[in-house]
GROMACS .gro file of N, CA and C in nm:
model
  522
    1MET      N    1   3.783  12.608   9.948
    1MET     CA    2   3.648  12.637   9.994
    1MET      C    3   3.619  12.693   9.858
    2ALA      N    4   3.481  12.689   9.742
    2ALA     CA    5   3.455  12.774   9.693
    2ALA      C    6   3.351  12.861   9.742
    3PHE      N    7   3.342  12.999   9.690
    3PHE     CA    8   3.257  13.085   9.728
    3PHE      C    9   3.236  13.160   9.630
    4VAL      N   10   3.077  13.241   9.619
    4VAL     CA   11   3.011  13.358   9.518
    4VAL      C   12   3.090  13.484   9.534
    5THR      N   13   3.090  13.540   9.461
    5THR     CA   14   3.193  13.699   9.440
    5THR      C   15   3.073  13.772   9.344
    6SER      N   16   2.978  13.713   9.295
    6SER     CA   17   2.914  13.758   9.276
    6SER      C   18   2.761  13.794   9.308
    7SER      N   19   2.657  13.854   9.288
    7SER     CA   20   2.578  13.938   9.432
    7SER      C   21   2.419  13.856   9.423
    8ILE      N   22   2.425  13.712   9.387
    8ILE     CA   23   2.337  13.647   9.420
    8ILE      C   24   2.326  13.580   9.546
    9LEU      N   25   2.241  13.574   9.611
    9LEU     CA   26   2.246  13.567   9.734
    9LEU      C   27   2.168  13.377   9.812
   10GLY      N   28   2.224  13.338   9.887
   10GLY     CA   29   2.172  13.199   9.900
   10GLY      C   30   2.239  13.077   9.829
   11VAL      N   31   2.354  13.114   9.727
   11VAL     CA   32   2.463  13.031   9.664
   11VAL      C   33   2.526  12.964   9.745
   12ASP      N   34   2.515  12.852   9.770
   12ASP     CA   35   2.600  12.731   9.802
   12ASP      C   36   2.707  12.651   9.732
   13LEU      N   37   2.808  12.700   9.669
   13LEU     CA   38   2.863  12.595   9.530
   13LEU      C   39   2.927  12.462   9.606
   14ASN      N   40   2.923  12.446   9.772
   14ASN     CA   41   2.978  12.355   9.791
   14ASN      C   42   2.868  12.243   9.872
   15ASN      N   43   2.732  12.218   9.869
   15ASN     CA   44   2.627  12.139   9.851
   15ASN      C   45   2.517  12.133   9.748
   16SER      N   46   2.484  12.013   9.714
   16SER     CA   47   2.357  11.973   9.641
   16SER      C   48   2.277  12.014   9.713
   17SER      N   49   2.137  12.019   9.684
   17SER     CA   50   1.996  11.980   9.763
   17SER      C   51   1.904  11.916   9.674
   18THR      N   52   1.842  11.827   9.733
   18THR     CA   53   1.700  11.784   9.673
   18THR      C   54   1.563  11.939   9.649
   19THR      N   55   1.615  12.026   9.662
   19THR     CA   56   1.488  12.138   9.636
   19THR      C   57   1.559  12.248   9.581
   20GLN      N   58   1.509  12.272   9.473
   20GLN     CA   59   1.511  12.383   9.368
   20GLN      C   60   1.514  12.516   9.404
   21MET      N   61   1.653  12.581   9.424
   21MET     CA   62   1.679  12.686   9.494
   21MET      C   63   1.625  12.844   9.385
   22PHE      N   64   1.724  12.812   9.259
   22PHE     CA   65   1.747  12.893   9.140
   22PHE      C   66   1.687  12.844   9.044
   23ALA      N   67   1.682  12.900   8.911
   23ALA     CA   68   1.641  12.864   8.758
   23ALA      C   69   1.741  12.796   8.746
   24LEU      N   70   1.735  12.739   8.660
   24LEU     CA   71   1.842  12.602   8.566
   24LEU      C   72   1.885  12.691   8.489
   25ASN      N   73   2.007  12.642   8.489
   25ASN     CA   74   2.144  12.752   8.386
   25ASN      C   75   2.177  12.886   8.490
   26THR      N   76   2.126  12.904   8.568
   26THR     CA   77   2.158  13.035   8.652
   26THR      C   78   2.320  13.011   8.656
   27LYS      N   79   2.386  13.145   8.664
   27LYS     CA   80   2.553  13.191   8.652
   27LYS      C   81   2.582  13.239   8.741
   28VAL      N   82   2.682  13.236   8.829
   28VAL     CA   83   2.743  13.293   8.921
   28VAL      C   84   2.891  13.294   8.860
   29ILE      N   85   2.919  13.383   8.944
   29ILE     CA   86   3.128  13.403   8.954
   29ILE      C   87   3.157  13.394   9.098
   30GLY      N   88   3.242  13.301   9.129
   30GLY     CA   89   3.333  13.272   9.258
   30GLY      C   90   3.458  13.299   9.253
   31ASN      N   91   3.481  13.269   9.360
   31ASN     CA   92   3.670  13.276   9.369
   31ASN      C   93   3.763  13.243   9.277
   32ASN      N   94   3.842  13.214   9.261
   32ASN     CA   95   3.927  13.178   9.160
   32ASN      C   96   3.895  13.205   9.030
   33ASP      N   97   3.890  13.292   8.975
   33ASP     CA   98   3.776  13.338   8.826
   33ASP      C   99   3.714  13.240   8.788
   34SER      N  100   3.623  13.174   8.893
   34SER     CA  101   3.547  13.082   8.819
   34SER      C  102   3.437  13.105   8.761
   35GLU      N  103   3.351  13.016   8.710
   35GLU     CA  104   3.206  13.053   8.651
   35GLU      C  105   3.178  12.898   8.693
   36TYR      N  106   3.031  12.927   8.766
   36TYR     CA  107   2.939  12.781   8.810
   36TYR      C  108   2.796  12.803   8.723
   37HIS      N  109   2.769  12.709   8.675
   37HIS     CA  110   2.627  12.679   8.623
   37HIS      C  111   2.538  12.577   8.707
   38TYR      N  112   2.391  12.633   8.727
   38TYR     CA  113   2.314  12.533   8.836
   38TYR      C  114   2.238  12.471   8.741
   39VAL      N  115   2.227  12.314   8.768
   39VAL     CA  116   2.200  12.195   8.717
   39VAL      C  117   2.122  12.136   8.807
   40ILE      N  118   2.011  12.064   8.719
   40ILE     CA  119   1.991  11.935   8.777
   40ILE      C  120   2.037  11.799   8.726
   41ALA      N  121   2.099  11.721   8.812
   41ALA     CA  122   2.175  11.564   8.762
   41ALA      C  123   2.036  11.519   8.750
   42THR      N  124   2.072  11.437   8.640
   42THR     CA  125   2.017  11.334   8.571
   42THR      C  126   2.057  11.181   8.609
   43ALA      N  127   2.206  11.158   8.658
   43ALA     CA  128   2.256  11.083   8.712
   43ALA      C  129   2.334  11.107   8.840
   44ALA      N  130   2.397  11.049   8.884
   44ALA     CA  131   2.485  11.101   9.032
   44ALA      C  132   2.623  11.128   8.978
   45LEU      N  133   2.649  11.248   9.036
   45LEU     CA  134   2.793  11.319   8.978
   45LEU      C  135   2.901  11.313   9.066
   46ALA      N  136   3.025  11.260   9.084
   46ALA     CA  137   3.110  11.273   9.166
   46ALA      C  138   3.194  11.373   9.165
   47THR      N  139   3.249  11.455   9.268
   47THR     CA  140   3.359  11.570   9.235
   47THR      C  141   3.462  11.546   9.169
   48GLY      N  142   3.453  11.620   9.106
   48GLY     CA  143   3.556  11.573   8.977
   48GLY      C  144   3.529  11.538   8.871
   49GLN      N  145   3.422  11.512   8.842
   49GLN     CA  146   3.342  11.407   8.726
   49GLN      C  147   3.277  11.533   8.619
   50PHE      N  148   3.339  11.507   8.524
   50PHE     CA  149   3.306  11.579   8.382
   50PHE      C  150   3.161  11.551   8.348
   51CYS      N  151   3.061  11.678   8.309
   51CYS     CA  152   2.951  11.630   8.252
   51CYS      C  153   2.894  11.708   8.174
   52TYR      N  154   2.798  11.664   8.064
   52TYR     CA  155   2.727  11.730   7.985
   52TYR      C  156   2.618  11.801   8.073
   53ILE      N  157   2.627  11.948   8.017
   53ILE     CA  158   2.519  12.026   8.097
   53ILE      C  159   2.414  12.037   7.915
   54GLN      N  160   2.346  12.015   7.952
   54GLN     CA  161   2.220  11.996   7.832
   54GLN      C  162   2.151  12.201   7.844
   55PHE      N  163   2.090  12.233   7.734
   55PHE     CA  164   2.014  12.333   7.739
   55PHE      C  165   1.924  12.329   7.812
   56GLN      N  166   1.833  12.266   7.857
   56GLN     CA  167   1.702  12.275   7.979
   56GLN      C  168   1.780  12.276   8.125
   57GLY      N  169   1.928  12.254   8.113
   57GLY     CA  170   1.979  12.289   8.252
   57GLY      C  171   2.011  12.143   8.301
   58THR      N  172   1.955  12.043   8.267
   58THR     CA  173   2.041  11.923   8.287
   58THR      C  174   2.157  11.888   8.294
   59ALA      N  175   2.195  11.782   8.395
   59ALA     CA  176   2.343  11.714   8.363
   59ALA      C  177   2.355  11.597   8.394
   60ASP      N  178   2.467  11.522   8.312
   60ASP     CA  179   2.486  11.406   8.289
   60ASP      C  180   2.595  11.344   8.263
   61VAL      N  181   2.636  11.251   8.322
   61VAL     CA  182   2.807  11.195   8.370
   61VAL      C  183   2.805  11.207   8.204
   62MET      N  184   2.913  11.219   8.159
   62MET     CA  185   3.009  11.304   8.015
   62MET      C  186   3.069  11.136   7.969
   63THR      N  187   3.014  11.107   7.836
   63THR     CA  188   3.000  10.926   7.803
   63THR      C  189   3.092  11.003   7.685
   64THR      N  190   3.203  10.852   7.616
   64THR     CA  191   3.261  10.932   7.539
   64THR      C  192   3.285  10.791   7.434
   65GLY      N  193   3.201  10.681   7.470
   65GLY     CA  194   3.146  10.584   7.391
   65GLY      C  195   3.091  10.575   7.268
   66ALA      N  196   2.961  10.633   7.275
   66ALA     CA  197   2.883  10.612   7.172
   66ALA      C  198   2.804  10.776   7.102
   67TRP      N  199   2.880  10.800   6.988
   67TRP     CA  200   2.847  10.917   6.922
   67TRP      C  201   2.727  10.913   6.809
   68ALA      N  202   2.664  10.980   6.834
   68ALA     CA  203   2.577  11.024   6.736
   68ALA      C  204   2.591  11.143   6.590
   69GLY      N  205   2.513  11.196   6.543
   69GLY     CA  206   2.565  11.205   6.406
   69GLY      C  207   2.606  11.401   6.526
   70ALA      N  208   2.649  11.462   6.424
   70ALA     CA  209   2.691  11.612   6.453
   70ALA      C  210   2.772  11.634   6.582
   71GLY      N  211   2.845  11.500   6.640
   71GLY     CA  212   2.888  11.475   6.730
   71GLY      C  213   2.862  11.520   6.873
   72LEU      N  214   2.752  11.502   6.857
   72LEU     CA  215   2.668  11.443   7.021
   72LEU      C  216   2.631  11.341   7.025
   73PRO      N  217   2.651  11.275   7.167
   73PRO     CA  218   2.639  11.166   7.243
   73PRO      C  219   2.506  11.087   7.199
   74ILE      N  220   2.500  10.925   7.216
   74ILE     CA  221   2.370  10.872   7.179
   74ILE      C  222   2.287  10.909   7.314
   75GLY      N  223   2.146  10.977   7.235
   75GLY     CA  224   2.057  10.981   7.353
   75GLY      C  225   2.047  11.120   7.352
   76VAL      N  226   2.141  11.222   7.333
   76VAL     CA  227   2.174  11.355   7.405
   76VAL      C  228   2.099  11.446   7.253
   77SER      N  229   2.036  11.544   7.285
   77SER     CA  230   2.011  11.595   7.119
   77SER      C  231   1.987  11.755   7.215
   78GLY      N  232   2.050  11.861   7.054
   78GLY     CA  233   1.994  12.010   7.127
   78GLY      C  234   2.197  12.070   7.163
   79ASN      N  235   2.160  12.184   7.191
   79ASN     CA  236   2.274  12.200   7.214
   79ASN      C  237   2.306  12.199   7.364
   80MET      N  238   2.464  12.148   7.411
   80MET     CA  239   2.495  12.147   7.522
   80MET      C  240   2.659  12.200   7.556
   81ASP      N  241   2.672  12.159   7.639
   81ASP     CA  242   2.819  12.251   7.771
   81ASP      C  243   2.861  12.117   7.863
   82ILE      N  244   2.968  12.162   7.870
   82ILE     CA  245   3.054  12.052   7.989
   82ILE      C  246   3.113  12.139   8.082
   83GLY      N  247   3.097  12.054   8.177
   83GLY     CA  248   3.082  12.139   8.317
   83GLY      C  249   3.198  12.027   8.397
   84VAL      N  250   3.226  12.058   8.528
   84VAL     CA  251   3.286  11.970   8.631
   84VAL      C  252   3.242  11.979   8.759
   85ALA      N  253   3.136  11.863   8.765
   85ALA     CA  254   3.137  11.875   8.918
   85ALA      C  255   3.259  11.899   9.012
   86GLN      N  256   3.185  11.982   9.156
   86GLN     CA  257   3.314  12.052   9.254
   86GLN      C  258   3.286  11.989   9.387
   87THR      N  259   3.117  11.930   9.361
   87THR     CA  260   3.088  11.853   9.523
   87THR      C  261   3.009  11.713   9.469
   88SER      N  262   2.998  11.633   9.539
   88SER     CA  263   2.884  11.500   9.461
   88SER      C  264   2.746  11.578   9.432
   89ILE      N  265   2.657  11.571   9.352
   89ILE     CA  266   2.547  11.553   9.352
   89ILE      C  267   2.502  11.485   9.296
   90ALA      N  268   2.381  11.422   9.385
   90ALA     CA  269   2.244  11.269   9.355
   90ALA      C  270   2.185  11.290   9.247
   91ALA      N  271   2.183  11.216   9.148
   91ALA     CA  272   2.069  11.185   9.072
   91ALA      C  273   1.943  11.216   9.101
   92GLY      N  274   1.899  11.345   9.059
   92GLY     CA  275   1.792  11.436   9.086
   92GLY      C  276   1.741  11.537   9.193
   93SER      N  277   1.918  11.561   9.231
   93SER     CA  278   1.954  11.702   9.328
   93SER      C  279   1.988  11.840   9.236
   94PHE      N  280   1.990  11.903   9.254
   94PHE     CA  281   2.019  12.013   9.225
   94PHE      C  282   2.214  12.062   9.246
   95GLY      N  283   2.260  12.126   9.217
   95GLY     CA  284   2.364  12.221   9.251
   95GLY      C  285   2.414  12.257   9.136
   96TRP      N  286   2.574  12.284   9.156
   96TRP     CA  287   2.644  12.410   9.076
   96TRP      C  288   2.755  12.318   9.025
   97VAL      N  289   2.770  12.304   8.883
   97VAL     CA  290   2.923  12.253   8.778
   97VAL      C  291   2.991  12.392   8.768
   98ALA      N  292   3.112  12.368   8.743
   98ALA     CA  293   3.176  12.470   8.738
   98ALA      C  294   3.237  12.428   8.565
   99LYS      N  295   3.271  12.583   8.498
   99LYS     CA  296   3.254  12.615   8.387
   99LYS      C  297   3.439  12.622   8.355
  100LYS      N  298   3.464  12.699   8.432
  100LYS     CA  299   3.607  12.786   8.437
  100LYS      C  300   3.656  12.806   8.590
  101GLY      N  301   3.789  12.811   8.601
  101GLY     CA  302   3.813  12.839   8.722
  101GLY      C  303   4.003  12.830   8.756
  102GLN      N  304   4.028  12.854   8.809
  102GLN     CA  305   4.157  12.799   8.839
  102GLN      C  306   4.151  12.696   9.000
  103ASN      N  307   4.223  12.616   9.056
  103ASN     CA  308   4.226  12.504   9.127
  103ASN      C  309   4.102  12.441   9.157
  104LEU      N  310   4.054  12.398   9.036
  104LEU     CA  311   3.912  12.300   9.066
  104LEU      C  312   3.956  12.141   9.037
  105MET      N  313   3.853  12.095   9.086
  105MET     CA  314   3.907  11.904   9.091
  105MET      C  315   3.852  11.854   8.973
  106VAL      N  316   3.971  11.769   8.931
  106VAL     CA  317   3.917  11.696   8.817
  106VAL      C  318   3.957  11.538   8.852
  107LEU      N  319   3.875  11.449   8.795
  107LEU     CA  320   3.903  11.321   8.835
  107LEU      C  321   3.991  11.264   8.737
  108CYS      N  322   4.101  11.133   8.757
  108CYS     CA  323   4.138  11.142   8.647
  108CYS      C  324   4.190  11.014   8.657
  109SER      N  325   4.212  10.915   8.565
  109SER     CA  326   4.170  10.771   8.583
  109SER      C  327   4.347  10.719   8.517
  110GLY      N  328   4.432  10.693   8.630
  110GLY     CA  329   4.542  10.670   8.651
  110GLY      C  330   4.631  10.792   8.691
  111THR      N  331   4.758  10.771   8.630
  111THR     CA  332   4.845  10.930   8.645
  111THR      C  333   4.795  11.033   8.551
  112CYS      N  334   4.813  11.134   8.559
  112CYS     CA  335   4.799  11.232   8.510
  112CYS      C  336   4.909  11.340   8.519
  113PRO      N  337   5.023  11.360   8.455
  113PRO     CA  338   5.119  11.486   8.539
  113PRO      C  339   5.080  11.612   8.497
  114SER      N  340   5.141  11.708   8.552
  114SER     CA  341   5.102  11.875   8.520
  114SER      C  342   5.153  11.889   8.414
  115GLY      N  343   5.080  11.963   8.302
  115GLY     CA  344   5.078  12.030   8.173
  115GLY      C  345   5.125  11.922   8.070
  116VAL      N  346   5.066  11.793   8.059
  116VAL     CA  347   5.009  11.689   7.943
  116VAL      C  348   4.930  11.720   7.919
  117PRO      N  349   4.902  11.735   7.797
  117PRO     CA  350   4.746  11.715   7.723
  117PRO      C  351   4.699  11.555   7.779
  118VAL      N  352   4.567  11.591   7.815
  118VAL     CA  353   4.461  11.479   7.862
  118VAL      C  354   4.374  11.490   7.781
  119GLY      N  355   4.267  11.346   7.800
  119GLY     CA  356   4.174  11.298   7.679
  119GLY      C  357   4.026  11.279   7.795
  120PHE      N  358   3.940  11.250   7.742
  120PHE     CA  359   3.851  11.239   7.861
  120PHE      C  360   3.819  11.126   7.786
  121THR      N  361   3.811  11.017   7.895
  121THR     CA  362   3.743  10.877   7.908
  121THR      C  363   3.569  10.876   7.930
  122ASN      N  364   3.542  10.715   7.912
  122ASN     CA  365   3.404  10.708   7.892
  122ASN      C  366   3.337  10.740   8.015
  123SER      N  367   3.368  10.774   8.146
  123SER     CA  368   3.346  10.768   8.290
  123SER      C  369   3.322  10.912   8.323
  124GLY      N  370   3.405  11.023   8.253
  124GLY     CA  371   3.348  11.195   8.310
  124GLY      C  372   3.482  11.199   8.330
  125THR      N  373   3.585  11.102   8.332
  125THR     CA  374   3.698  11.114   8.440
  125THR      C  375   3.834  11.144   8.285
  126LEU      N  376   3.946  11.157   8.342
  126LEU     CA  377   4.060  11.261   8.226
  126LEU      C  378   4.174  11.126   8.238
  127VAL      N  379   4.215  11.113   8.143
  127VAL     CA  380   4.335  11.053   8.128
  127VAL      C  381   4.456  11.083   8.021
  128THR      N  382   4.584  11.080   8.066
  128THR     CA  383   4.690  11.144   7.948
  128THR      C  384   4.618  11.073   7.815
  129ALA      N  385   4.664  11.212   7.760
  129ALA     CA  386   4.586  11.217   7.595
  129ALA      C  387   4.705  11.096   7.523
  130GLY      N  388   4.675  11.041   7.405
  130GLY     CA  389   4.775  10.987   7.354
  130GLY      C  390   4.809  10.876   7.384
  131LEU      N  391   4.705  10.785   7.481
  131LEU     CA  392   4.673  10.686   7.506
  131LEU      C  393   4.589  10.572   7.416
  132VAL      N  394   4.631  10.468   7.399
  132VAL     CA  395   4.531  10.349   7.337
  132VAL      C  396   4.401  10.399   7.363
  133GLY      N  397   4.290  10.427   7.269
  133GLY     CA  398   4.157  10.412   7.342
  133GLY      C  399   4.127  10.532   7.387
  134VAL      N  400   4.185  10.638   7.368
  134VAL     CA  401   4.172  10.772   7.406
  134VAL      C  402   4.179  10.844   7.273
  135SER      N  403   4.053  10.866   7.213
  135SER     CA  404   4.058  10.939   7.092
  135SER      C  405   3.987  11.086   7.124
  136LEU      N  406   3.943  11.141   7.172
  136LEU     CA  407   3.868  11.258   7.242
  136LEU      C  408   3.994  11.376   7.361
  137THR      N  409   3.992  11.485   7.253
  137THR     CA  410   4.107  11.531   7.381
  137THR      C  411   4.068  11.655   7.412
  138ALA      N  412   4.069  11.639   7.591
  138ALA     CA  413   4.010  11.764   7.647
  138ALA      C  414   4.102  11.898   7.631
  139MET      N  415   3.997  11.980   7.531
  139MET     CA  416   4.070  12.121   7.547
  139MET      C  417   3.972  12.206   7.607
  140GLY      N  418   4.101  12.302   7.714
  140GLY     CA  419   4.080  12.389   7.842
  140GLY      C  420   4.048  12.316   7.964
  141VAL      N  421   4.180  12.249   7.946
  141VAL     CA  422   4.197  12.166   8.071
  141VAL      C  423   4.320  12.147   8.106
  142PHE      N  424   4.375  12.201   8.161
  142PHE     CA  425   4.507  12.185   8.254
  142PHE      C  426   4.526  12.183   8.346
  143ILE      N  427   4.590  12.044   8.374
  143ILE     CA  428   4.620  11.967   8.514
  143ILE      C  429   4.735  12.049   8.548
  144THR      N  430   4.708  12.118   8.665
  144THR     CA  431   4.841  12.222   8.726
  144THR      C  432   4.898  12.113   8.903
  145THR      N  433   4.818  12.014   8.902
  145THR     CA  434   4.874  11.961   9.057
  145THR      C  435   4.854  11.793   9.021
  146SER      N  436   4.950  11.720   8.994
  146SER     CA  437   4.920  11.576   8.950
  146SER      C  438   4.859  11.500   8.998
  147ALA      N  439   4.761  11.434   8.917
  147ALA     CA  440   4.711  11.281   8.996
  147ALA      C  441   4.795  11.175   9.040
  148SER      N  442   4.785  11.108   9.159
  148SER     CA  443   4.833  10.987   9.201
  148SER      C  444   4.834  10.893   9.126
  149THR      N  445   4.854  10.776   9.143
  149THR     CA  446   4.825  10.638   9.033
  149THR      C  447   4.687  10.587   9.063
  150GLY      N  448   4.627  10.624   9.146
  150GLY     CA  449   4.512  10.539   9.203
  150GLY      C  450   4.383  10.573   9.102
  151THR      N  451   4.328  10.474   9.125
  151THR     CA  452   4.204  10.505   8.978
  151THR      C  453   4.027  10.474   9.044
  152PRO      N  454   3.974  10.614   9.040
  152PRO     CA  455   3.977  10.741   8.996
  152PRO      C  456   4.078  10.817   9.140
  153SER      N  457   4.172  10.920   9.089
  153SER     CA  458   4.195  11.037   9.161
  153SER      C  459   4.203  11.170   9.132
  154VAL      N  460   4.206  11.224   9.237
  154VAL     CA  461   4.185  11.385   9.212
  154VAL      C  462   4.326  11.453   9.207
  155ALA      N  463   4.292  11.544   9.076
  155ALA     CA  464   4.382  11.660   9.067
  155ALA      C  465   4.368  11.797   9.039
  156ASN      N  466   4.454  11.880   9.069
  156ASN     CA  467   4.395  12.042   9.061
  156ASN      C  468   4.426  12.063   8.916
  157ALA      N  469   4.297  12.169   8.884
  157ALA     CA  470   4.337  12.208   8.716
  157ALA      C  471   4.311  12.334   8.676
  158LEU      N  472   4.338  12.399   8.613
  158LEU     CA  473   4.288  12.544   8.594
  158LEU      C  474   4.187  12.497   8.449
  159ILE      N  475   4.048  12.529   8.456
  159ILE     CA  476   3.940  12.530   8.348
  159ILE      C  477   3.940  12.668   8.296
  160THR      N  478   3.917  12.631   8.146
  160THR     CA  479   3.835  12.748   8.077
  160THR      C  480   3.790  12.655   7.992
  161TYR      N  481   3.640  12.676   8.009
  161TYR     CA  482   3.513  12.618   7.887
  161TYR      C  483   3.572  12.510   7.846
  162PRO      N  484   3.588  12.414   7.892
  162PRO     CA  485   3.635  12.256   7.868
  162PRO      C  486   3.566  12.232   7.712
  163ARG      N  487   3.607  12.194   7.586
  163ARG     CA  488   3.565  12.111   7.491
  163ARG      C  489   3.596  12.002   7.502
  164ILE      N  490   3.554  11.956   7.361
  164ILE     CA  491   3.618  11.825   7.301
  164ILE      C  492   3.653  11.859   7.162
  165VAL      N  493   3.784  11.748   7.119
  165VAL     CA  494   3.863  11.817   7.016
  165VAL      C  495   3.879  11.643   6.971
  166GLY      N  496   3.835  11.629   6.842
  166GLY     CA  497   3.894  11.480   6.753
  166GLY      C  498   4.024  11.444   6.780
  167GLN      N  499   4.077  11.331   6.785
  167GLN     CA  500   4.180  11.307   6.768
  167GLN      C  501   4.261  11.378   6.648
  168ASN      N  502   4.190  11.342   6.511
  168ASN     CA  503   4.237  11.427   6.409
  168ASN      C  504   4.236  11.591   6.422
  169GLY      N  505   4.225  11.649   6.533
  169GLY     CA  506   4.196  11.789   6.546
  169GLY      C  507   4.077  11.834   6.497
  170SER      N  508   3.964  11.775   6.492
  170SER     CA  509   3.855  11.874   6.419
  170SER      C  510   3.776  11.875   6.548
  171GLY      N  511   3.744  11.953   6.567
  171GLY     CA  512   3.600  11.991   6.681
  171GLY      C  513   3.487  11.948   6.656
  172LEU      N  514   3.470  11.878   6.743
  172LEU     CA  515   3.313  11.843   6.742
  172LEU      C  516   3.172  11.935   6.809
  173ALA      N  517   3.109  11.942   6.766
  173ALA     CA  518   3.002  12.055   6.751
  173ALA      C  519   2.934  12.001   6.888
  174LEU      N  520   2.961  12.103   6.987
  174LEU     CA  521   2.916  12.069   7.149
  174LEU      C  522   2.877  12.210   7.151
   0.00000   0.00000   0.00000
């Protein structure tokens, strides 16, 4: 169970709410060397699902299928970050997404063994990198407990400010 170690009262990292309790993009520090950002979900986020965090504090399911110029997904503008939901957040609700930490939950499509490179799928989940159709490697994501073969399945990971790197090793402007 995640809990806050910084001095902000009323933070609940384990539940979302339809009522805004904090300014969007508020950051808190939690146990297990974690950092969370407060967002409003523009689409439903499942536990362990990766999301884009736009500069105004909105979070949407991370998709990799359609990319516009400058490495931004089509329909997304301005600067953005990547986070991972640690609890389900309904569309239109407010909640906290993790940017870094140990023992964080991540959704995997298929088996993701511990210690191997992973890539992002088009639904905000991880898959073993190097598979056919996986062109975007997930940097800053290290699987520590293997995911089972179920789709999707949850694994534990060490996350350090996740980012995307293209198949040729060039970083995308995120």
